[in-house]
């Protein structure tokens, strides 16, 4: 009997393996006016990158494990797509008019053309400044009206896939919840009401949402964004820990509210890519993450960054530079000893950098007779050298204008572990770091930091 049972088990195992053959999907497309190198697809614990040819075409095979929503990046542009195992999808688009030209064919064409129409509608009709400026009741009415418009597009496209319909309903709930979570902060920003608070009961619309659904976190990028918005809102509402920094509060709330595992680790590790700062919170932030039973690979990456940031904390000697000066020759940090040096790391293509220029000019004017030197270091690529030269002249940019020698790979940029710009740095007259991540010129805290030193 034992031999027969064993044989049956072997046959069953073989049959199961045969039933579990992978179902591959083919994704292909053509990109006009392409400037990107790859198409990147991610979602549902899946990431895949495939090159775009010189002719703007791509073709590859995907082995997705779950049906559902994914994000597709073409260069710097992004859109949501829906994929199912074993079904194919092809897309054509113009990189210069990304959302307007998306057109799908293949097994999943109907669904994805609906998604393209949906996101184009939102882009053209959902004015976030307008709706976030509305009073509460009008804001919620606007959300409902927009959903009715989306539903009508769904009916026109005649989508009949029940699996997709269910997942779409969940995504719509999460997307609406994200806007509700962000309303108070955004309303205050757009209306100038810095102390604005929503009324009691405003968040009752979210009472049925499970903010600890780790399975949804794996399967839905919208749910991932919702948790980020939710925890950031909890941090803003926390008035009991005014002496605690926002990044520490964020990490503590995630650590307390979520069980150890994928969701907690992903939220914390993603946040710490930018939230781990070379200031007084560095050790505590790293410790919270390290003690949360993190993924070993993510811990190794953040440990490397932590060790790097330890070298640029307050009082440590600043990394140096010696870069081309817009006025001719080169300028080094050492040549500026004796002054406080306020360094702006920027690029001509960086919108947030350009928005700081008026405030930076005002700052320079206010401190021109004090012991402060403003230095702007462009990390533009070599191909944009002439653009940098022209912009400095046309915008009459002040201070010392320098061009880094190897954009993001320049030694000064890497030594300061810079991952995003604009980045501002304050160095004292002895060449030591005051702040490796100083307030922007538009931030009143810059004067709070600098004035007592002068």
Coordinates of C-alpha atoms in Angstrom, one line a residue, residues 27 36-42 46-52 58-62 73-76:
X27 CA 4.4 43.4 -24.8
X36 CA 14.1 57.2 -23.4
X37 CA 16.3 54.1 -23.3
X38 CA 13.9 51.6 -21.9
X39 CA 10.3 50.6 -21.1
X40 CA 10.0 49.8 -17.4
X41 CA 7.0 47.9 -16.1
X42 CA 6.3 47.4 -12.4
X46 CA 7.0 42.4 -10.5
X47 CA 9.6 44.6 -12.2
X48 CA 10.8 44.4 -15.8
X49 CA 12.8 46.6 -18.1
X50 CA 13.2 46.2 -21.9
X51 CA 15.3 48.4 -24.3
X52 CA 13.8 50.7 -26.9
X58 CA 10.4 47.4 -28.4
X59 CA 9.3 43.8 -28.1
X60 CA 9.7 41.4 -25.1
X61 CA 8.1 38.6 -23.2
X62 CA 6.7 39.1 -19.7
X73 CA 7.3 54.0 -17.8
X74 CA 8.6 55.2 -21.2
X75 CA 11.5 57.5 -20.5
X76 CA 10.2 59.9 -17.9

